[in-house]
Every structure is written in C-alpha cells, then in structure tokens.
Amino acid sequence: MTTTPALHTVLGSGPAGTTLARELVRRGHPVRLVDRSGSGPAIEGVERYAADVATPDGARAAVAGAAVVYHCVNVGYHLQVEVMPKIQEAVLGAAEREGARLVVLDTLYPYGETRGAVMTEDSPWNATTRKGRMRAELDARYLAAHREDRLSVVLGRSADFVGPGVLSSTLGGAVFPAALTGQPVPALGDIDLPHSYTYIGDVAAGLATLGEHPEGDGRVWHLPTAPARTTRQVLALVEERIGRPLELTVIAEPRPFGPFDEAFMAEYEEMFYQHTEAQIVDSSAIEREFGLTPTPLEEAVDATLGWYGELLAAHH
C-alpha cells in the first residue's frame, strides 16, 4: 500500500514563497502556493491557489489538507503594523485546526539596534521601532502557541534578501538593473560597514529543511547566511563581473530613490539604523544542526546578475 506524500502549503508567492515552492518540489513534496490572486506563471509540481489568508475563512481554505504550512506572506510596508497581526491570528488558528506544523519566515527586526554586535539566536530582542516591536510581539505569540502545545511552530530568520526574483530588497531592483545599464546605483547609509545578505536560494533551503525536521521546532533559527562583508565589497563583486566601475549615489539618510518612493521611505525611516550600524548574522547553528552551507556571495551575485540580465533583455 502506497501512501500519498504529505502536502506542503506555502502562503505568499513573493520571491521567498516562490523559490521555496520550487525547492519543496525538488525535494519530492506536493506543493500548494497560495496568494490572493492564485495566478502567475505555472511551476511544475505546484498547485496555485487563491485565498486571502488575512481572513479566518481564507486561511482555513488555504491550509486545508496540509501537513506543513510555510508563512512567507508579507504586505506593503505601510500596512505591516496593522495587517501582519491579523494574518498571524488567521494562519495560527487555521494551522492549529488542521493539525499542521507551521514554519514562519521571519526578519531581524525583533533584535532592534545591536550597535554592530553579531546577531545569534540568543541575541536579546531590543526593538524600539513600531515594526520591530510588532514583529517581536508576533514571534513571542508564535513561540507561546508552540509551548502551549496548540501546534508545532518554528521560525527562520533572514537578513536582507539577494538573488533571482528579489526586487524590493536594498540589494535588488534598485541596484542590479542600474549596474547593468550604467545608471546610478543607490548606496544606502554607510556601505563600509559589514552587512549580511541572505541568498534567496538559502532562504528556501533553510525553510524547507525546517519543514522536514520537526526536531527543530519551538525556536528561532537563522537561515543560512554567508559571512558578512561590507556592502562596498559586495558591490565590488558586481563591478568585477560587469567589467566597469559602478556610479554610486550615496543615500546617507532616508529619502526617495528609484523604486523606493516617498511612501515607502517615510515608513522605512525608523528602520534605517540597519544601514548606519553593522548588520552581522551568525547562522552557524542551522549549518551545524542540519548540515547546510550558505551559498558563497560570488555565486549569489552571479545568479542575480544572470536573472536581471534576462529580465532586462525580455523588456527590450
């Protein structure tokens, strides 16, 4: 008698959710990818599904039949404080009712300002910003739900994303197209400080690994992240590959630039400390525990430039 493989449901079809859906298919899991429209390019082995997981009914429909649920939903920056708690409540309730494990993609925001100290899973949660405090409250609720045996929960924290499909990160749509077309490249804050970037493929591999290993539940893990270099050193890798120097535009304080409009920057202002102090993530715990190795930054930059090159070519 053969058993049907357990369904893995990914909530959110942004860069992380989409890359994760592909990674789970590669690992042999049936996958449902959920967003509000249910549309988008076909991905082999992935069922696209439309649901609004900010509502209890939508969340229940989205996770029906799932053994593991991955929460990779994000919302517009100006909506986060209001909407993310509603999504948490709906998703927690739905996953608990379904008896599913919940894997949450998380940010570094709960740590707040570190004065450049290396961030480990034991770092204190010192957030003072609205969005940082909101994320810390959500995380405390997730971990409490696990402790109370309501359901099994695990959190995977990532630094700033970089990689194919990543548009709205500080190392995304404002940097790579400008670099490839000879336009000014924005440099946020002090680019001579070490700054961790997590490759989107490592976000997916880390979350998928947590989804396959219940023994990791009930805690925060840092997703595999290459050793921090300065942002200037990362941009130098881009220069080496395109064969010409970048024209950098330093943005020393929050102001609109390129895809980062006034509304976004007004909301991002409280988080700008991430570019005026070192942001160093230590992911050695997940690497040791599950044998994961972060993608070297050289490979991450190569893959990202390749993807953006194809994107630009398709638009011409």
Short mmCIF file of N, CA and C in Angstrom, two decimals, residues 154-305:
data_model
loop_
_atom_site.label_atom_id
_atom_site.label_comp_id
_atom_site.label_asym_id
_atom_site.label_seq_id
_atom_site.Cartn_x
_atom_site.Cartn_y
_atom_site.Cartn_z
N VAL A 154 8.00 26.75 14.13
CA VAL A 154 9.44 27.05 14.07
C VAL A 154 9.62 28.33 13.25
N LEU A 155 10.60 29.15 13.62
CA LEU A 155 10.83 30.43 12.94
C LEU A 155 12.20 30.42 12.28
N GLY A 156 12.26 30.87 11.02
CA GLY A 156 13.53 31.02 10.30
C GLY A 156 13.77 32.48 9.99
N ARG A 157 14.81 33.06 10.58
CA ARG A 157 15.10 34.50 10.37
C ARG A 157 16.13 34.69 9.27
N SER A 158 15.86 35.70 8.45
CA SER A 158 16.74 36.01 7.32
C SER A 158 17.22 37.45 7.41
N ALA A 159 18.43 37.68 6.90
CA ALA A 159 18.91 39.05 6.67
C ALA A 159 18.28 39.57 5.37
N ASP A 160 18.73 40.72 4.89
CA ASP A 160 18.24 41.26 3.62
C ASP A 160 18.42 40.22 2.52
N PHE A 161 17.38 40.03 1.71
CA PHE A 161 17.45 39.07 0.60
C PHE A 161 18.35 39.59 -0.52
N VAL A 162 18.97 38.65 -1.23
CA VAL A 162 19.58 38.92 -2.53
C VAL A 162 19.37 37.68 -3.38
N GLY A 163 19.16 37.88 -4.70
CA GLY A 163 19.05 36.72 -5.57
C GLY A 163 18.03 36.91 -6.66
N PRO A 164 17.91 35.91 -7.55
CA PRO A 164 16.94 35.96 -8.64
C PRO A 164 15.53 36.16 -8.09
N GLY A 165 14.78 37.05 -8.72
CA GLY A 165 13.40 37.31 -8.32
C GLY A 165 13.26 38.34 -7.22
N VAL A 166 14.37 38.70 -6.56
CA VAL A 166 14.31 39.66 -5.46
C VAL A 166 14.35 41.08 -6.03
N LEU A 167 13.23 41.78 -5.91
CA LEU A 167 13.12 43.12 -6.49
C LEU A 167 13.25 44.22 -5.45
N SER A 168 12.54 44.08 -4.32
CA SER A 168 12.40 45.23 -3.43
C SER A 168 13.29 45.16 -2.19
N SER A 169 14.40 44.44 -2.28
CA SER A 169 15.39 44.45 -1.21
C SER A 169 16.38 45.59 -1.49
N THR A 170 17.18 45.95 -0.48
CA THR A 170 18.18 47.00 -0.73
C THR A 170 19.22 46.53 -1.76
N LEU A 171 19.37 45.22 -1.93
CA LEU A 171 20.27 44.68 -2.96
C LEU A 171 19.39 43.97 -3.99
N GLY A 172 18.53 44.75 -4.65
CA GLY A 172 17.58 44.17 -5.60
C GLY A 172 17.36 45.09 -6.78
N GLY A 173 16.11 45.46 -6.99
CA GLY A 173 15.71 46.19 -8.20
C GLY A 173 16.31 47.57 -8.35
N ALA A 174 16.79 48.17 -7.25
CA ALA A 174 17.42 49.49 -7.38
C ALA A 174 18.89 49.37 -7.77
N VAL A 175 19.48 48.18 -7.52
CA VAL A 175 20.93 48.03 -7.71
C VAL A 175 21.29 47.34 -9.02
N PHE A 176 20.76 46.14 -9.26
CA PHE A 176 21.27 45.33 -10.37
C PHE A 176 20.90 45.89 -11.75
N PRO A 177 19.65 46.31 -12.00
CA PRO A 177 19.36 46.88 -13.32
C PRO A 177 20.19 48.15 -13.57
N ALA A 178 20.36 48.97 -12.53
CA ALA A 178 21.17 50.19 -12.69
C ALA A 178 22.62 49.83 -13.00
N ALA A 179 23.13 48.81 -12.32
CA ALA A 179 24.51 48.38 -12.56
C ALA A 179 24.68 47.89 -14.00
N LEU A 180 23.70 47.11 -14.47
CA LEU A 180 23.81 46.52 -15.81
C LEU A 180 23.61 47.54 -16.93
N THR A 181 22.93 48.64 -16.64
CA THR A 181 22.63 49.63 -17.69
C THR A 181 23.42 50.93 -17.52
N GLY A 182 24.36 50.95 -16.56
CA GLY A 182 25.21 52.12 -16.39
C GLY A 182 24.54 53.30 -15.71
N GLN A 183 23.44 53.05 -15.00
CA GLN A 183 22.76 54.12 -14.26
C GLN A 183 23.35 54.25 -12.85
N PRO A 184 23.02 55.36 -12.16
CA PRO A 184 23.49 55.49 -10.78
C PRO A 184 22.91 54.39 -9.87
N VAL A 185 23.77 53.82 -9.04
CA VAL A 185 23.38 52.72 -8.13
C VAL A 185 23.26 53.29 -6.72
N PRO A 186 22.10 53.11 -6.06
CA PRO A 186 21.96 53.65 -4.71
C PRO A 186 22.78 52.88 -3.69
N ALA A 187 23.44 53.60 -2.81
CA ALA A 187 24.21 53.02 -1.72
C ALA A 187 23.63 53.57 -0.44
N LEU A 188 22.89 52.72 0.31
CA LEU A 188 22.17 53.18 1.49
C LEU A 188 23.08 53.24 2.70
N GLY A 189 23.10 54.39 3.37
CA GLY A 189 23.82 54.52 4.63
C GLY A 189 25.33 54.39 4.45
N ASP A 190 25.97 53.69 5.38
CA ASP A 190 27.42 53.53 5.38
C ASP A 190 27.77 52.17 4.77
N ILE A 191 28.20 52.17 3.51
CA ILE A 191 28.43 50.90 2.81
C ILE A 191 29.79 50.29 3.16
N ASP A 192 30.52 50.94 4.07
CA ASP A 192 31.79 50.36 4.53
C ASP A 192 31.63 49.57 5.83
N LEU A 193 30.39 49.39 6.26
CA LEU A 193 30.10 48.54 7.42
C LEU A 193 29.77 47.13 6.95
N PRO A 194 30.15 46.10 7.72
CA PRO A 194 29.74 44.74 7.35
C PRO A 194 28.20 44.65 7.35
N HIS A 195 27.66 43.96 6.36
CA HIS A 195 26.20 43.83 6.23
C HIS A 195 25.89 42.45 5.66
N SER A 196 25.15 41.66 6.43
CA SER A 196 24.80 40.32 5.96
C SER A 196 23.68 40.38 4.93
N TYR A 197 23.81 39.56 3.90
CA TYR A 197 22.75 39.36 2.90
C TYR A 197 22.50 37.86 2.81
N THR A 198 21.23 37.47 2.80
CA THR A 198 20.88 36.04 2.71
C THR A 198 20.39 35.75 1.30
N TYR A 199 21.05 34.77 0.66
CA TYR A 199 20.68 34.40 -0.71
C TYR A 199 19.31 33.74 -0.71
N ILE A 200 18.47 34.12 -1.66
CA ILE A 200 17.07 33.65 -1.66
C ILE A 200 16.99 32.11 -1.78
N GLY A 201 17.96 31.50 -2.46
CA GLY A 201 18.00 30.04 -2.51
C GLY A 201 18.28 29.42 -1.16
N ASP A 202 19.05 30.13 -0.31
CA ASP A 202 19.35 29.63 1.04
C ASP A 202 18.17 29.87 1.98
N VAL A 203 17.40 30.93 1.73
CA VAL A 203 16.15 31.13 2.47
C VAL A 203 15.25 29.91 2.24
N ALA A 204 15.11 29.54 0.96
CA ALA A 204 14.24 28.41 0.59
C ALA A 204 14.77 27.10 1.16
N ALA A 205 16.07 26.86 1.02
CA ALA A 205 16.66 25.60 1.52
C ALA A 205 16.52 25.51 3.04
N GLY A 206 16.73 26.63 3.72
CA GLY A 206 16.62 26.64 5.18
C GLY A 206 15.20 26.37 5.64
N LEU A 207 14.22 27.04 5.01
CA LEU A 207 12.82 26.84 5.40
C LEU A 207 12.37 25.41 5.08
N ALA A 208 12.75 24.91 3.91
CA ALA A 208 12.37 23.54 3.53
C ALA A 208 12.96 22.53 4.51
N THR A 209 14.20 22.75 4.92
CA THR A 209 14.85 21.86 5.89
C THR A 209 14.11 21.90 7.23
N LEU A 210 13.73 23.09 7.69
CA LEU A 210 12.96 23.18 8.93
C LEU A 210 11.60 22.49 8.76
N GLY A 211 11.03 22.59 7.56
CA GLY A 211 9.75 21.93 7.29
C GLY A 211 9.85 20.41 7.34
N GLU A 212 11.03 19.88 7.05
CA GLU A 212 11.24 18.42 7.04
C GLU A 212 11.74 17.88 8.38
N HIS A 213 12.09 18.78 9.31
CA HIS A 213 12.73 18.34 10.56
C HIS A 213 12.00 18.88 11.80
N PRO A 214 10.97 18.17 12.24
CA PRO A 214 10.22 18.64 13.41
C PRO A 214 11.08 18.78 14.67
N GLU A 215 12.23 18.10 14.69
CA GLU A 215 13.08 18.19 15.89
C GLU A 215 13.62 19.62 16.08
N GLY A 216 13.52 20.44 15.04
CA GLY A 216 13.96 21.84 15.18
C GLY A 216 12.89 22.78 15.69
N ASP A 217 11.68 22.26 15.94
CA ASP A 217 10.53 23.13 16.27
C ASP A 217 10.68 23.81 17.63
N GLY A 218 9.91 24.89 17.80
CA GLY A 218 9.81 25.55 19.09
C GLY A 218 10.86 26.61 19.34
N ARG A 219 11.55 27.03 18.29
CA ARG A 219 12.62 28.02 18.48
C ARG A 219 12.84 28.82 17.20
N VAL A 220 13.72 29.80 17.33
CA VAL A 220 14.17 30.62 16.19
C VAL A 220 15.47 30.04 15.65
N TRP A 221 15.58 29.98 14.32
CA TRP A 221 16.84 29.64 13.65
C TRP A 221 17.20 30.77 12.69
N HIS A 222 18.47 31.06 12.55
CA HIS A 222 18.92 31.96 11.49
C HIS A 222 19.12 31.13 10.23
N LEU A 223 18.50 31.55 9.14
CA LEU A 223 18.64 30.82 7.88
C LEU A 223 20.06 30.97 7.36
N PRO A 224 20.55 30.00 6.56
CA PRO A 224 21.97 30.01 6.15
C PRO A 224 22.34 31.33 5.45
N THR A 225 23.34 31.98 5.99
CA THR A 225 23.75 33.31 5.51
C THR A 225 25.26 33.35 5.41
N ALA A 226 25.77 33.72 4.24
CA ALA A 226 27.23 33.78 4.04
C ALA A 226 27.85 34.79 5.01
N PRO A 227 29.11 34.59 5.38
CA PRO A 227 29.77 35.54 6.28
C PRO A 227 29.64 36.98 5.76
N ALA A 228 29.38 37.90 6.68
CA ALA A 228 29.12 39.29 6.29
C ALA A 228 30.36 39.92 5.67
N ARG A 229 30.11 40.70 4.61
CA ARG A 229 31.14 41.58 4.06
C ARG A 229 30.56 42.99 4.04
N THR A 230 31.38 43.97 3.76
CA THR A 230 30.81 45.31 3.63
C THR A 230 30.00 45.37 2.34
N THR A 231 29.00 46.24 2.33
CA THR A 231 28.21 46.40 1.11
C THR A 231 29.10 46.87 -0.04
N ARG A 232 30.12 47.66 0.26
CA ARG A 232 31.05 48.09 -0.80
C ARG A 232 31.75 46.88 -1.42
N GLN A 233 32.11 45.90 -0.60
CA GLN A 233 32.76 44.69 -1.12
C GLN A 233 31.80 43.88 -2.00
N VAL A 234 30.52 43.84 -1.60
CA VAL A 234 29.53 43.13 -2.43
C VAL A 234 29.37 43.86 -3.77
N LEU A 235 29.31 45.18 -3.73
CA LEU A 235 29.18 45.96 -4.97
C LEU A 235 30.44 45.80 -5.84
N ALA A 236 31.59 45.60 -5.20
CA ALA A 236 32.83 45.37 -5.96
C ALA A 236 32.75 44.05 -6.73
N LEU A 237 32.05 43.04 -6.16
CA LEU A 237 31.84 41.78 -6.88
C LEU A 237 31.02 42.04 -8.15
N VAL A 238 30.02 42.92 -8.03
CA VAL A 238 29.21 43.28 -9.20
C VAL A 238 30.09 43.96 -10.25
N GLU A 239 30.92 44.89 -9.80
CA GLU A 239 31.82 45.60 -10.72
C GLU A 239 32.74 44.63 -11.48
N GLU A 240 33.32 43.68 -10.74
CA GLU A 240 34.22 42.69 -11.36
C GLU A 240 33.51 41.95 -12.49
N ARG A 241 32.25 41.60 -12.23
CA ARG A 241 31.52 40.77 -13.19
C ARG A 241 31.02 41.54 -14.40
N ILE A 242 30.69 42.82 -14.21
CA ILE A 242 30.20 43.59 -15.38
C ILE A 242 31.35 44.31 -16.09
N GLY A 243 32.53 44.33 -15.43
CA GLY A 243 33.71 44.85 -16.09
C GLY A 243 33.80 46.36 -16.17
N ARG A 244 33.08 47.04 -15.28
CA ARG A 244 33.23 48.51 -15.23
C ARG A 244 32.84 48.99 -13.84
N PRO A 245 33.36 50.17 -13.44
CA PRO A 245 33.01 50.68 -12.11
C PRO A 245 31.55 51.12 -12.03
N LEU A 246 30.97 51.00 -10.87
CA LEU A 246 29.59 51.46 -10.65
C LEU A 246 29.62 52.94 -10.29
N GLU A 247 28.59 53.64 -10.75
CA GLU A 247 28.42 55.03 -10.34
C GLU A 247 27.49 55.03 -9.11
N LEU A 248 28.08 55.20 -7.94
CA LEU A 248 27.31 55.08 -6.69
C LEU A 248 26.69 56.42 -6.30
N THR A 249 25.43 56.37 -5.89
CA THR A 249 24.75 57.53 -5.31
C THR A 249 24.53 57.22 -3.84
N VAL A 250 25.25 57.90 -2.97
CA VAL A 250 25.14 57.62 -1.54
C VAL A 250 23.86 58.25 -0.99
N ILE A 251 23.07 57.43 -0.30
CA ILE A 251 21.84 57.92 0.34
C ILE A 251 22.08 57.80 1.84
N ALA A 252 22.57 58.91 2.40
CA ALA A 252 23.04 58.89 3.79
C ALA A 252 21.89 58.92 4.79
N GLU A 253 20.73 59.45 4.35
CA GLU A 253 19.55 59.41 5.23
C GLU A 253 18.34 59.05 4.37
N PRO A 254 17.24 58.63 5.00
CA PRO A 254 16.09 58.14 4.22
C PRO A 254 15.52 59.21 3.29
N ARG A 255 15.56 58.94 2.00
CA ARG A 255 14.90 59.81 1.03
C ARG A 255 14.52 58.95 -0.17
N PRO A 256 13.47 59.35 -0.90
CA PRO A 256 13.04 58.53 -2.04
C PRO A 256 14.15 58.39 -3.08
N PHE A 257 14.25 57.19 -3.65
CA PHE A 257 15.23 56.95 -4.73
C PHE A 257 14.78 55.74 -5.52
N GLY A 258 14.76 55.84 -6.84
CA GLY A 258 14.43 54.70 -7.70
C GLY A 258 13.09 54.09 -7.29
N PRO A 259 13.06 52.76 -7.08
CA PRO A 259 11.79 52.10 -6.73
C PRO A 259 11.31 52.41 -5.31
N PHE A 260 12.17 53.04 -4.50
CA PHE A 260 11.79 53.36 -3.12
C PHE A 260 11.14 54.74 -3.10
N ASP A 261 9.81 54.76 -3.18
CA ASP A 261 9.10 56.04 -3.28
C ASP A 261 8.97 56.70 -1.91
N GLU A 262 8.32 57.87 -1.92
CA GLU A 262 8.20 58.67 -0.69
C GLU A 262 7.44 57.91 0.40
N ALA A 263 6.36 57.23 0.00
CA ALA A 263 5.54 56.49 0.99
C ALA A 263 6.38 55.40 1.64
N PHE A 264 7.16 54.67 0.82
CA PHE A 264 8.00 53.61 1.36
C PHE A 264 9.04 54.18 2.31
N MET A 265 9.73 55.23 1.86
CA MET A 265 10.83 55.77 2.66
C MET A 265 10.34 56.39 3.96
N ALA A 266 9.14 56.96 3.95
CA ALA A 266 8.58 57.51 5.19
C ALA A 266 8.40 56.39 6.21
N GLU A 267 7.98 55.20 5.73
CA GLU A 267 7.80 54.06 6.62
C GLU A 267 9.13 53.41 6.99
N TYR A 268 10.09 53.50 6.07
CA TYR A 268 11.37 52.80 6.29
C TYR A 268 12.30 53.59 7.21
N GLU A 269 11.97 54.87 7.39
CA GLU A 269 12.88 55.75 8.14
C GLU A 269 13.27 55.15 9.49
N GLU A 270 12.31 54.58 10.22
CA GLU A 270 12.60 54.06 11.56
C GLU A 270 13.51 52.84 11.51
N MET A 271 13.60 52.19 10.32
CA MET A 271 14.44 51.00 10.18
C MET A 271 15.81 51.34 9.57
N PHE A 272 16.06 52.63 9.31
CA PHE A 272 17.27 52.99 8.58
C PHE A 272 18.54 52.71 9.38
N TYR A 273 18.38 52.48 10.70
CA TYR A 273 19.55 52.13 11.51
C TYR A 273 20.26 50.91 10.94
N GLN A 274 19.52 50.08 10.17
CA GLN A 274 20.14 48.87 9.60
C GLN A 274 21.25 49.21 8.61
N HIS A 275 21.31 50.48 8.18
CA HIS A 275 22.35 50.90 7.23
C HIS A 275 23.35 51.85 7.86
N THR A 276 23.19 52.13 9.16
CA THR A 276 24.14 53.03 9.83
C THR A 276 24.86 52.31 10.97
N GLU A 277 24.61 51.01 11.14
CA GLU A 277 25.40 50.17 12.03
C GLU A 277 25.62 48.84 11.33
N ALA A 278 26.66 48.12 11.73
CA ALA A 278 26.94 46.82 11.10
C ALA A 278 25.77 45.87 11.37
N GLN A 279 25.43 45.06 10.35
CA GLN A 279 24.36 44.05 10.46
C GLN A 279 25.01 42.69 10.19
N ILE A 280 25.35 41.97 11.25
CA ILE A 280 26.13 40.74 11.10
C ILE A 280 25.33 39.56 11.65
N VAL A 281 24.98 38.64 10.77
CA VAL A 281 24.17 37.48 11.15
C VAL A 281 25.06 36.23 11.24
N ASP A 282 24.95 35.53 12.35
CA ASP A 282 25.64 34.26 12.54
C ASP A 282 24.61 33.14 12.35
N SER A 283 24.82 32.32 11.30
CA SER A 283 23.87 31.22 11.04
C SER A 283 24.50 29.86 11.30
N SER A 284 25.53 29.84 12.16
CA SER A 284 26.26 28.59 12.37
C SER A 284 25.39 27.50 13.01
N ALA A 285 24.35 27.89 13.77
CA ALA A 285 23.52 26.88 14.45
C ALA A 285 22.81 25.97 13.44
N ILE A 286 22.13 26.56 12.46
CA ILE A 286 21.40 25.75 11.47
C ILE A 286 22.38 24.99 10.57
N GLU A 287 23.54 25.61 10.32
CA GLU A 287 24.54 24.94 9.48
C GLU A 287 25.04 23.66 10.17
N ARG A 288 25.33 23.79 11.46
CA ARG A 288 25.82 22.63 12.24
C ARG A 288 24.74 21.57 12.39
N GLU A 289 23.54 22.01 12.79
CA GLU A 289 22.46 21.08 13.15
C GLU A 289 21.99 20.27 11.94
N PHE A 290 21.88 20.93 10.78
CA PHE A 290 21.26 20.27 9.62
C PHE A 290 22.20 20.14 8.41
N GLY A 291 23.47 20.46 8.61
CA GLY A 291 24.45 20.28 7.54
C GLY A 291 24.23 21.20 6.34
N LEU A 292 23.75 22.39 6.59
CA LEU A 292 23.52 23.34 5.50
C LEU A 292 24.74 24.25 5.32
N THR A 293 25.00 24.64 4.08
CA THR A 293 26.11 25.55 3.78
C THR A 293 25.57 26.73 2.99
N PRO A 294 25.77 27.98 3.44
CA PRO A 294 25.27 29.11 2.66
C PRO A 294 26.00 29.24 1.33
N THR A 295 25.28 29.71 0.33
CA THR A 295 25.85 29.95 -1.00
C THR A 295 26.88 31.08 -0.89
N PRO A 296 28.09 30.89 -1.44
CA PRO A 296 29.08 31.98 -1.41
C PRO A 296 28.52 33.22 -2.12
N LEU A 297 28.88 34.40 -1.63
CA LEU A 297 28.35 35.64 -2.21
C LEU A 297 28.71 35.77 -3.69
N GLU A 298 29.88 35.24 -4.08
CA GLU A 298 30.25 35.30 -5.51
C GLU A 298 29.19 34.60 -6.37
N GLU A 299 28.76 33.41 -5.93
CA GLU A 299 27.74 32.66 -6.69
C GLU A 299 26.40 33.37 -6.63
N ALA A 300 26.08 33.95 -5.48
CA ALA A 300 24.82 34.68 -5.33
C ALA A 300 24.76 35.86 -6.30
N VAL A 301 25.87 36.59 -6.40
CA VAL A 301 25.93 37.75 -7.31
C VAL A 301 25.84 37.28 -8.77
N ASP A 302 26.54 36.19 -9.10
CA ASP A 302 26.47 35.66 -10.47
C ASP A 302 25.03 35.32 -10.86
N ALA A 303 24.34 34.59 -9.98
CA ALA A 303 22.97 34.15 -10.27
C ALA A 303 22.04 35.36 -10.40
N THR A 304 22.26 36.35 -9.55
CA THR A 304 21.39 37.53 -9.55
C THR A 304 21.60 38.35 -10.81
N LEU A 305 22.86 38.57 -11.18
CA LEU A 305 23.14 39.32 -12.42
C LEU A 305 22.57 38.58 -13.63
#
